[in-house]
Coordinates of C-alpha atoms in Angstrom, one line a residue:
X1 CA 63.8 -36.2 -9.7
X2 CA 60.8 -37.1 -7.4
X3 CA 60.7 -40.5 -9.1
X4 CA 64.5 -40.9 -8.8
X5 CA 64.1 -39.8 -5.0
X6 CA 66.5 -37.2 -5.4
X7 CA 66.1 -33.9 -3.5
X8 CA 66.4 -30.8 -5.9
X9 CA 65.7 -27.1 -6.3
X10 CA 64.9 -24.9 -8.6
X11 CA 66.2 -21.1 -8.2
X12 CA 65.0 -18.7 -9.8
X13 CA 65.8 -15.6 -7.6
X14 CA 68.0 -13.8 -5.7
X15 CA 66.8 -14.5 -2.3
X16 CA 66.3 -18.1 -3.2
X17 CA 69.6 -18.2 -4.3
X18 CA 71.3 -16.4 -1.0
X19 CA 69.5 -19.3 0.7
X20 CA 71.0 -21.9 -0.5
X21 CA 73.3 -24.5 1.6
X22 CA 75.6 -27.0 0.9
X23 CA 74.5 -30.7 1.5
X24 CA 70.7 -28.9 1.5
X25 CA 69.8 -30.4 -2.2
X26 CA 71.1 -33.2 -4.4
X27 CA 70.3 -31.1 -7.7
X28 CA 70.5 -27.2 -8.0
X29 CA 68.8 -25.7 -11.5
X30 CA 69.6 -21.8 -11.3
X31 CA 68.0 -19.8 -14.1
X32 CA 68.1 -16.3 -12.4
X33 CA 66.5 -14.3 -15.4
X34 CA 64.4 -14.3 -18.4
X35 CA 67.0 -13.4 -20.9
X36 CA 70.6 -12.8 -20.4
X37 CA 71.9 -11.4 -17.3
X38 CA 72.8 -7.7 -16.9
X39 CA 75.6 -6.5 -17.8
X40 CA 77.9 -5.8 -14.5
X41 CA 78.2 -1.8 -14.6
X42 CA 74.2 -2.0 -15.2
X43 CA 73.2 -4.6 -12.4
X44 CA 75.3 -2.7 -9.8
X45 CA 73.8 0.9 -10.6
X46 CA 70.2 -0.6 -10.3
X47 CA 68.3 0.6 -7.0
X48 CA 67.1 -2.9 -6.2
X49 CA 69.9 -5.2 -7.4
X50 CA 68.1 -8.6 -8.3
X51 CA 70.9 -10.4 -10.0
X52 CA 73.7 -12.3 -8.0
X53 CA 77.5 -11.4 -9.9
X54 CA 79.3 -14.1 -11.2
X55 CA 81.5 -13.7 -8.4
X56 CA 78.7 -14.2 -6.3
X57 CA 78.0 -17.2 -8.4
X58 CA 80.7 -18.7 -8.7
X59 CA 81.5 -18.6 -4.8
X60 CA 77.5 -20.3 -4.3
X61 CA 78.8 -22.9 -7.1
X62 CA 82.0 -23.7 -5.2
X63 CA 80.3 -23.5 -2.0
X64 CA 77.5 -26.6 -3.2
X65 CA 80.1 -28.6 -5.1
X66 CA 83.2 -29.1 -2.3
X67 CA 80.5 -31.0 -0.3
X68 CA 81.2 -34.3 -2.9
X69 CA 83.9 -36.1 -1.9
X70 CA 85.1 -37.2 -5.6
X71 CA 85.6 -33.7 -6.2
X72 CA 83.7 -31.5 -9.0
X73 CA 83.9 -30.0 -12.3
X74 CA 83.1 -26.1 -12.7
X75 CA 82.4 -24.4 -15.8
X76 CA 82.1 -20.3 -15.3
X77 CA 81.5 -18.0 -18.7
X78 CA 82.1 -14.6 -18.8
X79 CA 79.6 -14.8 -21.6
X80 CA 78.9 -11.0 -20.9
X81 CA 82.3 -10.5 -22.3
X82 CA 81.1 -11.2 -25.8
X83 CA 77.6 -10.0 -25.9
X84 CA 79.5 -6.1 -25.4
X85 CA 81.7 -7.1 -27.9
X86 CA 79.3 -8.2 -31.1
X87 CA 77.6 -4.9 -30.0
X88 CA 81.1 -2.8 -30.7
X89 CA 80.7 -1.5 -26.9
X90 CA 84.3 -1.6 -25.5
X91 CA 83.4 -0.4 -21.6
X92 CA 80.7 -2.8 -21.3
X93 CA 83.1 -5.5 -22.6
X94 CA 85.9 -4.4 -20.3
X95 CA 83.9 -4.0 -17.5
X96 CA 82.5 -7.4 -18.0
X97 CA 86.4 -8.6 -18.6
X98 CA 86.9 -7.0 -14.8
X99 CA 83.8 -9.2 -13.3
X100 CA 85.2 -12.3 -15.0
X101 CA 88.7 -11.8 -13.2
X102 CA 87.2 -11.0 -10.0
X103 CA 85.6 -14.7 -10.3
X104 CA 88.8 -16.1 -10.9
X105 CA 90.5 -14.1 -8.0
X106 CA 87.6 -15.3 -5.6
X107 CA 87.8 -18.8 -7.0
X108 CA 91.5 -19.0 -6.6
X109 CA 91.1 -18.3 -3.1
X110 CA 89.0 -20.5 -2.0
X111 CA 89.5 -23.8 -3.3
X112 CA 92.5 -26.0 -2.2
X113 CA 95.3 -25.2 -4.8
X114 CA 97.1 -28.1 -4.1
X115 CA 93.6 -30.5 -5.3
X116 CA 92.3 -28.3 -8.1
X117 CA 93.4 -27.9 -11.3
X118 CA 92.3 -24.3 -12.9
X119 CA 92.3 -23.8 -16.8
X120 CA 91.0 -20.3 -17.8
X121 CA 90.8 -19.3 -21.5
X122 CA 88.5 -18.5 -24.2
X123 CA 87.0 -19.9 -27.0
X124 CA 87.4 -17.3 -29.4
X125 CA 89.1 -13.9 -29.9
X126 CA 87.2 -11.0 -31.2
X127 CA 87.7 -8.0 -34.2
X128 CA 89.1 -5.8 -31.1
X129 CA 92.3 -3.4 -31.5
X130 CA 94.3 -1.0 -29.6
X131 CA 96.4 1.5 -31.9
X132 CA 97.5 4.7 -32.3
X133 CA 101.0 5.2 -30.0
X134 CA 99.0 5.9 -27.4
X135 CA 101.4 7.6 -24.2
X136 CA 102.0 5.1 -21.1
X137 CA 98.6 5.9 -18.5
X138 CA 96.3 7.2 -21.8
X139 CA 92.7 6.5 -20.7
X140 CA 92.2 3.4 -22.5
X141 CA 88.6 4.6 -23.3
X142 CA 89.9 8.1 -24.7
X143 CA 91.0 9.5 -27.7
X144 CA 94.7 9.1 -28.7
X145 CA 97.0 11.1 -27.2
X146 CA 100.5 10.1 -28.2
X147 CA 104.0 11.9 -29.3
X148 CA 104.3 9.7 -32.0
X149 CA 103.2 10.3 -35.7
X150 CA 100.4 13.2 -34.3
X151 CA 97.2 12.7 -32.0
X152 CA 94.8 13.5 -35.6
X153 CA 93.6 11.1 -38.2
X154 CA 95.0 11.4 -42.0
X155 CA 91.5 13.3 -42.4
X156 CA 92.4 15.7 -39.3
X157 CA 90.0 14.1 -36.7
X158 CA 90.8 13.1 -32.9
X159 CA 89.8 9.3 -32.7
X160 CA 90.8 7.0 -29.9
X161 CA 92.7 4.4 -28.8
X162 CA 90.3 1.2 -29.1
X163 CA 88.6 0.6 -32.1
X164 CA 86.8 -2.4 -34.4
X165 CA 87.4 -4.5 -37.4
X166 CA 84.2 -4.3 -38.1
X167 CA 81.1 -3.8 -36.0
X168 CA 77.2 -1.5 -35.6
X169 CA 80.1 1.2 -35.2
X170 CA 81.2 0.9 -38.6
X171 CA 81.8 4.5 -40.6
X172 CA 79.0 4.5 -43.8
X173 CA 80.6 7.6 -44.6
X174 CA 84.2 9.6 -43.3
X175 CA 83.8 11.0 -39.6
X176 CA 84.1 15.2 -40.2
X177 CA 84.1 16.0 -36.7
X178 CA 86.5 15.6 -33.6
X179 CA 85.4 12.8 -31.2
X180 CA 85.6 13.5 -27.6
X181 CA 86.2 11.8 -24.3
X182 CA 83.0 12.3 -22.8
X183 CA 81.5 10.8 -26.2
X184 CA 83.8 7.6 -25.6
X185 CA 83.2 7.5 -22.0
X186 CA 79.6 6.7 -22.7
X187 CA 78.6 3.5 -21.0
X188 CA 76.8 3.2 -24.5
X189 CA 79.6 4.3 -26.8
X190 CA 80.5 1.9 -29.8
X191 CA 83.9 1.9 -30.7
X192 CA 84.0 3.0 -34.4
X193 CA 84.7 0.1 -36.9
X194 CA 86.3 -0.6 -40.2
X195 CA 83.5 -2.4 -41.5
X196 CA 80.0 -1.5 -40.8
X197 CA 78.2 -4.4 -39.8
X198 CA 74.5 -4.9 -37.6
X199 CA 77.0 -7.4 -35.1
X200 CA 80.6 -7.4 -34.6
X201 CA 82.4 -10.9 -35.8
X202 CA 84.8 -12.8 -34.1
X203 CA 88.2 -12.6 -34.8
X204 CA 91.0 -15.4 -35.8
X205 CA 94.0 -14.7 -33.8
X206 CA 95.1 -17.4 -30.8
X207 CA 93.9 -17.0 -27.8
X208 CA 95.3 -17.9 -24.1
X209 CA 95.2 -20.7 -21.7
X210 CA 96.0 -19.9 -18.4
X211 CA 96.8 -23.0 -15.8
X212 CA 97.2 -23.7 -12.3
X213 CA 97.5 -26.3 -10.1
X214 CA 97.9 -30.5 -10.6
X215 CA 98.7 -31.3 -14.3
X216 CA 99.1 -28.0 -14.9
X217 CA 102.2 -28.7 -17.2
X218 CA 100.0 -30.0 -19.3
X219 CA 98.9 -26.7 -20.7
X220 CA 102.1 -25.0 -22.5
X221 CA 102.8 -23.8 -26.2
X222 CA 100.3 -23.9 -28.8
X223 CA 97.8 -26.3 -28.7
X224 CA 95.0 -26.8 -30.7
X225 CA 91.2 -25.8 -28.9
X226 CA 90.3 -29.6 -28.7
X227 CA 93.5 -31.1 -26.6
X228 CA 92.0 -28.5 -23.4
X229 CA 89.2 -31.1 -23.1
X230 CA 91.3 -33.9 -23.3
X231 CA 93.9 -33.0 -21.0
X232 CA 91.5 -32.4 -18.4
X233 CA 90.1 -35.5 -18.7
X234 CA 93.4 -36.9 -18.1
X235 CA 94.4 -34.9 -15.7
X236 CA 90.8 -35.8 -13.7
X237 CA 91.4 -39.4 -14.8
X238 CA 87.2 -39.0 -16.7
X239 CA 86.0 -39.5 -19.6
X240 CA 88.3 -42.0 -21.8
X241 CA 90.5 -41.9 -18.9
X242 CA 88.0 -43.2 -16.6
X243 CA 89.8 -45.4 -13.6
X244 CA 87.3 -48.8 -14.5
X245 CA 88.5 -48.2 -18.1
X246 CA 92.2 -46.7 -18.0
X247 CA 93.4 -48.0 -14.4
X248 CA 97.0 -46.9 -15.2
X249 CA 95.5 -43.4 -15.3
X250 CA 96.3 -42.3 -11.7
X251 CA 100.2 -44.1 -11.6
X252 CA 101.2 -42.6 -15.4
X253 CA 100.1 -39.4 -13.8
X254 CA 102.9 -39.5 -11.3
X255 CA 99.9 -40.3 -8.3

């Protein structure tokens, strides 16, 4: 960058980051731990929290980023989401699911809704069920309570509501005890499986895509995963749809 004669920073803590200001640096690298990032529940109950959220992230990201006037691409993952997930550990997945939406509440705020185009989704779905008849309020973390079909296994267990396709909380043998709620409650608790396996698989089911804002049309019906890219290229007029190569871009638009 030096040799470019472009200013830059590299954060690599929280302070560092808190510090930061728009129009301050031309380039921002952020890597704000060793390993993955702690999970929400477990950065928050630390004594000395030194991780930012992702909604503090993604509020530093937006805040850096609206200073170019040709606008910006964000990418946020809720990568947290899928770590729980593989490990069969439904309240750290959840939780994590909660952080992510949070992002998108803060981002929706703050950026003009009228220039930005918002796509959320996911690129995958995961071996994650809900069953069992559960009643309307039912702890979603707790066992099954329902007045359908009985609130016991064939084998005359309790289980509970969420549960795996396969997963490190897969049964090697049939459960011959009653599960209960401050079991499942665990922030440590995985969800009991079909399968056992050392890491929970993804799944094959669709998944969503969300949109908001300019172009937003674009994103209806089934689509295959590959067409999200493309349509917001087009809708950005980048990429293949770059103005110096696609000029029509901006007026087939409706611009």
């Amino acid at each position: 960058m030096k040799l470019m004669n472009k200013t830059h920073k590299f954060v690599w803590n929280l302070d560092d980051f808190k510090n930061l200001k728009p129009n301050e640096y031309q380039h921002v690298l952020g890597i704000l731990a060793w390993d993955h990032m702690k999970y929400e529940v477990d950065r928050v109950a630390q004594e000395n929290i030194d991780e930012p959220s992702i909604v503090e992230m993604t509020e530093k990201a937006i805040e850096l980023l609206s200073t170019n006037p040709n606008g910006y691409f964000l990418l946020v993952e809720g990568g947290k989401i899928d770590i729980a997930h593989h490990d069969s550990n439904a309240k750290r997945a959840l939780e994590e699911f909660v952080a992510f939406d949070n992002a998108i509440g803060l981002a929706s705020n703050i950026v003009d809704q009228e220039e930005t185009l918002m796509v959320v989704t996911a690129d995958h779905s995961h071996e994650f069920n809900i069953g069992g008849y559960s009643i309307r309020g039912n702890p979603i973390l707790g066992l099954v309570r329902t007045v359908e079909y009985g609130e016991l296994s064939s084998a005359g267990y309790t289980f509970t509501s969420l549960s795996y396709g396969n997963g490190p909380g897969g049964l090697k043998e049939i459960r011959k005890r009653n599960l209960t709620e401050t079991e499942t409650n665990n922030i440590d608790y995985h969800q009991e499986s079909g399968v056992f396996m050392n890491y929970e698989t993804h799944g094959g089911e669709d998944v969503a895509i969300f949109a908001k804002g300019p172009m937003s049309h674009l994103f209806e019906g089934t689509v295959e995963q590959s067409f999200i890219a493309h349509a917001m290229a087009y809708a950005s007029c980048i990429g293949p749809f770059d103005r110096n190569f696609y000029w029509s871009c901006e007026t087939e638009r409706g611009f």
